[in-house]
GROMACS .gro file of C-alpha atoms in nm:
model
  223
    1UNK     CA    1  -2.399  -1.604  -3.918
    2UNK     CA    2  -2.654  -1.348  -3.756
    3UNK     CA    3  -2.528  -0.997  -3.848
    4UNK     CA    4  -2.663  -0.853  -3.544
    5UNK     CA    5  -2.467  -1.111  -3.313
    6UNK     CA    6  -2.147  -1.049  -3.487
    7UNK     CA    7  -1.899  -0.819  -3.290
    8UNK     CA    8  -1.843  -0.494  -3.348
    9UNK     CA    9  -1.481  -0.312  -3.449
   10UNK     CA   10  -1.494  -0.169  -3.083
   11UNK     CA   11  -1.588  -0.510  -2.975
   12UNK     CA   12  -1.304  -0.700  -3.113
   13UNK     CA   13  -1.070  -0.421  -3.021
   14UNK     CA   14  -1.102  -0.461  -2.640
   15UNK     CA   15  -1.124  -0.831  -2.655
   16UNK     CA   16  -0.817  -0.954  -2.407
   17UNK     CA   17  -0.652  -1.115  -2.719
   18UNK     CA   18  -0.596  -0.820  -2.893
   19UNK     CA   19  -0.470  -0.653  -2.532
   20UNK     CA   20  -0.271  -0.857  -2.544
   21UNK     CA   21  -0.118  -0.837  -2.835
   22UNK     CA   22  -0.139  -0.434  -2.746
   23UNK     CA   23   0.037  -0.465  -2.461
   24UNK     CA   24   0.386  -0.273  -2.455
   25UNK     CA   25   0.253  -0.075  -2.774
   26UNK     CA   26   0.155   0.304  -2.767
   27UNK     CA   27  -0.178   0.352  -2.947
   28UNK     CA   28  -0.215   0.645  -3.147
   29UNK     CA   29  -0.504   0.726  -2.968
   30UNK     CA   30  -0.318   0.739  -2.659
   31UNK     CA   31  -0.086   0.996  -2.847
   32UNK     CA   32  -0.354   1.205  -2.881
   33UNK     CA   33  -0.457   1.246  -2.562
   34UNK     CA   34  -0.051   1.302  -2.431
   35UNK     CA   35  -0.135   1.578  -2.731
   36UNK     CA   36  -0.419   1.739  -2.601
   37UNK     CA   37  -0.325   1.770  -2.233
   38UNK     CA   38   0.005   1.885  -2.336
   39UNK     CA   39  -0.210   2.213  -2.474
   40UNK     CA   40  -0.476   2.269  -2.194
   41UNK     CA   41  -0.440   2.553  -1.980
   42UNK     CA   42  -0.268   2.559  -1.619
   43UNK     CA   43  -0.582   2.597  -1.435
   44UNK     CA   44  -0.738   2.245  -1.602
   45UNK     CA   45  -0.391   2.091  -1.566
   46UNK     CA   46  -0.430   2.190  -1.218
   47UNK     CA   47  -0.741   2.017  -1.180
   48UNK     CA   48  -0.629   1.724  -1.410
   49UNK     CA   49  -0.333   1.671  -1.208
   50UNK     CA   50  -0.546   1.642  -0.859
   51UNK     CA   51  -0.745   1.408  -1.006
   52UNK     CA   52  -0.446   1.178  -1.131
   53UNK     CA   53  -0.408   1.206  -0.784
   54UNK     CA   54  -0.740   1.070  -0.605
   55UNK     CA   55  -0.831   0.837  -0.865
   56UNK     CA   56  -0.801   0.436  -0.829
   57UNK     CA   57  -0.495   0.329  -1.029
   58UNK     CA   58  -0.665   0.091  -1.187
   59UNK     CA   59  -0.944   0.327  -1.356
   60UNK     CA   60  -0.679   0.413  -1.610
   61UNK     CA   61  -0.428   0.159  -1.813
   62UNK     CA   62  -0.093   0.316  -1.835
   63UNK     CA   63   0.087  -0.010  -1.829
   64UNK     CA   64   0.163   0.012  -2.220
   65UNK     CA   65   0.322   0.352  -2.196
   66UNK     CA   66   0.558   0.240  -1.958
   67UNK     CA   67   0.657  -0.083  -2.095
   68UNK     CA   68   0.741   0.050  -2.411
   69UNK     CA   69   0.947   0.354  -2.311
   70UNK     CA   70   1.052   0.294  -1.932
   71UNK     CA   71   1.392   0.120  -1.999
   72UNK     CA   72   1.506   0.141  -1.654
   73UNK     CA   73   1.188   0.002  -1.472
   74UNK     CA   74   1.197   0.284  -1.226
   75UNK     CA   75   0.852   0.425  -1.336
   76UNK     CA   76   1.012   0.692  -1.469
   77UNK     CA   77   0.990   0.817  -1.855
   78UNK     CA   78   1.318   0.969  -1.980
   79UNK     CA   79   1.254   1.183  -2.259
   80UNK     CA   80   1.501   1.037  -2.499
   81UNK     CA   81   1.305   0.698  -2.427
   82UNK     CA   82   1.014   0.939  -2.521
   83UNK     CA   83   1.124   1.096  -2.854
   84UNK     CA   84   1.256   0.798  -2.980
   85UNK     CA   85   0.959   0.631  -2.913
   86UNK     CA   86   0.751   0.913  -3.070
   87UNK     CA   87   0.980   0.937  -3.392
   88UNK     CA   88   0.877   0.534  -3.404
   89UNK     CA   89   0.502   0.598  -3.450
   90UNK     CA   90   0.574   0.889  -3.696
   91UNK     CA   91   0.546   1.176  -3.451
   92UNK     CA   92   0.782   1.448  -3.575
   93UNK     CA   93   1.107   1.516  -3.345
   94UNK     CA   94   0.987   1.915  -3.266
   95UNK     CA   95   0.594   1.848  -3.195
   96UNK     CA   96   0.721   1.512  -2.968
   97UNK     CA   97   0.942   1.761  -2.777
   98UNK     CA   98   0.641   1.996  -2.727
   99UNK     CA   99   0.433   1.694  -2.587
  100UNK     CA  100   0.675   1.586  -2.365
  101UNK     CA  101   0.738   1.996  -2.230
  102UNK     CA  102   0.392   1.991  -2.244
  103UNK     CA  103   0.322   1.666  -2.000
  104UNK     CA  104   0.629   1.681  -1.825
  105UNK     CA  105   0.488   1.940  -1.578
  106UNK     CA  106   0.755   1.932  -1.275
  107UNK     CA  107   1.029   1.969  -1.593
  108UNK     CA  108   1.260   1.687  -1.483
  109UNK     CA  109   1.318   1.521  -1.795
  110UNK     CA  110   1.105   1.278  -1.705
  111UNK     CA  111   0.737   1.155  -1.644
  112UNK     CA  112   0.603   1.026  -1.376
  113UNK     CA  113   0.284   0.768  -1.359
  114UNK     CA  114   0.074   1.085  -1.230
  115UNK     CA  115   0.169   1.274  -1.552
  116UNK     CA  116   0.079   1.059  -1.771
  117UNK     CA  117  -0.267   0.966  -1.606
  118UNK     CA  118  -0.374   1.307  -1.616
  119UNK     CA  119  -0.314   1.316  -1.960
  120UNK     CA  120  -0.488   0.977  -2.011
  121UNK     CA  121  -0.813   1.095  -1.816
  122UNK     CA  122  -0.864   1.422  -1.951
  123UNK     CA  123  -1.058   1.268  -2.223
  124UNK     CA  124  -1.261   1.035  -1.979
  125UNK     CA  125  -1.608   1.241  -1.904
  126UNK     CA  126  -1.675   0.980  -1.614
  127UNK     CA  127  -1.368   0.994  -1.448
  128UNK     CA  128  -1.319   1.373  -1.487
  129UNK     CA  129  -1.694   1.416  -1.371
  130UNK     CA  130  -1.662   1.181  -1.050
  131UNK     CA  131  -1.375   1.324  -0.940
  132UNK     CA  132  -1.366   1.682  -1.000
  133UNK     CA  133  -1.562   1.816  -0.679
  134UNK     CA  134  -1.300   1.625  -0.479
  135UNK     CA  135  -1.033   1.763  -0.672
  136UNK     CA  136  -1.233   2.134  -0.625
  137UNK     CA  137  -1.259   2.027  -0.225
  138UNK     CA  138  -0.846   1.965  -0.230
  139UNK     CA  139  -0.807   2.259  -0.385
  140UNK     CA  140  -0.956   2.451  -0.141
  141UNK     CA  141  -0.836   2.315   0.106
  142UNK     CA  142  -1.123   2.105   0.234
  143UNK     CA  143  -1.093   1.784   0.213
  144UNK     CA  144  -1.408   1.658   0.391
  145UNK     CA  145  -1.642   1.534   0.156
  146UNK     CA  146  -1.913   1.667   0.424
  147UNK     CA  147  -1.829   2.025   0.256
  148UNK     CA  148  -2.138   2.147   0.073
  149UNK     CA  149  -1.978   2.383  -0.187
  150UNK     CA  150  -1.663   2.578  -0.073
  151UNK     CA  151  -1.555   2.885  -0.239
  152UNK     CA  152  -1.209   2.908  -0.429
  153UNK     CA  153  -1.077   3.245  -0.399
  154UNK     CA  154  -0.913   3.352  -0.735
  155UNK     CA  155  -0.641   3.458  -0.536
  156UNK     CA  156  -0.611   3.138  -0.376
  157UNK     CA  157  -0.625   3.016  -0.710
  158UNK     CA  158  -0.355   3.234  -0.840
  159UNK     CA  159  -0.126   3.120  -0.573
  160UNK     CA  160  -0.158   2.744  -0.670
  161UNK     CA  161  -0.033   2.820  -0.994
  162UNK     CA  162   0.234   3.057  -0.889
  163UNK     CA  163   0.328   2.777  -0.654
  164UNK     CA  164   0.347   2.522  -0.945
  165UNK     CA  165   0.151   2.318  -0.674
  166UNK     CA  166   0.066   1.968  -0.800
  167UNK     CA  167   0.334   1.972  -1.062
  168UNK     CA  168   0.165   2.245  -1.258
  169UNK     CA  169   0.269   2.388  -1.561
  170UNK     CA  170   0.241   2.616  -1.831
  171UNK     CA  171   0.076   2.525  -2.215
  172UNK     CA  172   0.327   2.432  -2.505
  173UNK     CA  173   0.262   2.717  -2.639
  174UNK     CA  174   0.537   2.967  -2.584
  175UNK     CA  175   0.708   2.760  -2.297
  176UNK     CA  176   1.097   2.709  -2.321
  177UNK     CA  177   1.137   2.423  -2.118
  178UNK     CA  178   1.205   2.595  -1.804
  179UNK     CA  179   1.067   2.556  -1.433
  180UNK     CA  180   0.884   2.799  -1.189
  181UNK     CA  181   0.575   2.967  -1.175
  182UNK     CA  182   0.308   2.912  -1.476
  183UNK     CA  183   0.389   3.156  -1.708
  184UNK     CA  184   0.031   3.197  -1.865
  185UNK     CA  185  -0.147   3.215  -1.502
  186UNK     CA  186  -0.271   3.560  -1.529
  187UNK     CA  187  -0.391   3.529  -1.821
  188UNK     CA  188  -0.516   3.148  -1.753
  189UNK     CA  189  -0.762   3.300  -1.426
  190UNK     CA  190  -0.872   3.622  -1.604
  191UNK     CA  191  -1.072   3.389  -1.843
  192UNK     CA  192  -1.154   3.209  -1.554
  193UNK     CA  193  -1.274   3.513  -1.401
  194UNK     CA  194  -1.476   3.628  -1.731
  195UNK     CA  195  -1.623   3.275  -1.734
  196UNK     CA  196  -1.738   3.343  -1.383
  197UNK     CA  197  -1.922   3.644  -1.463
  198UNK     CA  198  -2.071   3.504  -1.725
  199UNK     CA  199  -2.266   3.250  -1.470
  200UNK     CA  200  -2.367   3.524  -1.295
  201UNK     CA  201  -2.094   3.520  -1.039
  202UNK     CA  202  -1.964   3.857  -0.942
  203UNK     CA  203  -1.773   3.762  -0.636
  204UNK     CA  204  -1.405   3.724  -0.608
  205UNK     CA  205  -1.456   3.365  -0.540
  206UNK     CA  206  -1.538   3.066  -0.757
  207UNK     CA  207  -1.782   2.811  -0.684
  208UNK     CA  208  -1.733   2.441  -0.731
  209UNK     CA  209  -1.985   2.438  -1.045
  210UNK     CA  210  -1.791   2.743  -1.210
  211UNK     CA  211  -1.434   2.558  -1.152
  212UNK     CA  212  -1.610   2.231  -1.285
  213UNK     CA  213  -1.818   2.414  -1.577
  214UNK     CA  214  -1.424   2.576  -1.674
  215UNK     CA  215  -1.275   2.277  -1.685
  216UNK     CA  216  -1.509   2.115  -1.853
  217UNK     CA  217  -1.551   2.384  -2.133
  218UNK     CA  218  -1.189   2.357  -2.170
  219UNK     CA  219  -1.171   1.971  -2.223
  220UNK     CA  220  -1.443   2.016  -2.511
  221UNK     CA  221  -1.262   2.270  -2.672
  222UNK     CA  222  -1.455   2.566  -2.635
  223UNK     CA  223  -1.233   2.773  -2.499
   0.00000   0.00000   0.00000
């Protein structure tokens, strides 16, 4: 056998036998990525979020999630169904129950198919990258694509979050389960507004590479 012609670990784990022998499961890597969203701050939920939104449903696989934990079929992810499944790949009962506050942004006990692809995408560069100056453009309110680079107001921004708009919500961190407006907003769009300065942006507006370079920085883990 020729070394070099012999498949490679990555290889043999996307090969459609071993998807399906996947399918239904939750991969730990998959965990992770529930994880880190669950921690990200409300303004790159935000964006997350209106991404989940525009993006083809078939850019992101979220069929295992659901077949393993939706019971009822109604696309819908109780979180009992959650926890339980958690506690089943070792996740500990109190940091499941800060995932699940953490994903389940519109806090109805439940997660929908856009929750969970936001959380699945976040660690996508391509996706996030394609589809962020759309999601900037919704934002703003301008959804023509003809738009050259519209300004976000941090106001404007402010508002969003206050609104909870696009199922929104706070960071584990400090959150007790509850609905309503972010509670880490303020603080969320003053770094945003310190990142802004630092790209040589005085205005009280944000351009669409400043909201992109944010959420971007935030996804790597430098803020």
């Amino acid at each position: 056998v020729n070394p070099e012609e012999r498949s490679s670990a990555e290889d043999c784990l996307t090969h459609p036998w071993m998807q399906i022998l996947s399918a239904g499961d939750l991969e730990h890597h998959q965990i992770a990525k529930l994880r880190d969203f669950a921690a990200y701050g409300p303004i790159t939920k935000l964006a997350l979020m209106t991404i989940a939104v525009l993006v083809p449903a078939n850019r992101v696989d979220v069929y295992p999630l659901f077949k393993a934990a939706d019971k009822s079929g109604r696309g819908l992810i109780g979180k009992t169904a959650f926890l339980e499944l958690m506690e089943k790949k070792g996740i500990s009962h109190e940091v499941a129950e800060l995932i699940f506050n953490g994903v389940d942004l519109a806090r109805e006990q439940e997660l929908c198919h856009t929750d969970v692809v936001a959380a699945f995408i976040s660690s996508d560069q391509e996706v996030v990258s394609t589809f962020l100056p759309e999601a900037f453009r919704v934002l703003c309110g301008h959804v023509s694509k003809t738009s050259d680079d519209p300004k976000l107001p941090f106001s404007q921004l402010q508002d969003l979050l206050k609104q909870g708009l696009f199922k929104t919500e706070s960071s584990v961190e400090g959150d007790e389960g509850h609905g309503g407006p972010l509670m880490d907003s303020p603080r969320c769009v003053q770094l945003f507004r310190e990142h802004c300065r630092k790209q040589g942006n005085n205005s009280d507006s944000s351009s669409q590479d400043n909201f992109a370079t944010f959420v971007q920085l935030e996804l790597s883990s430098v803020l």
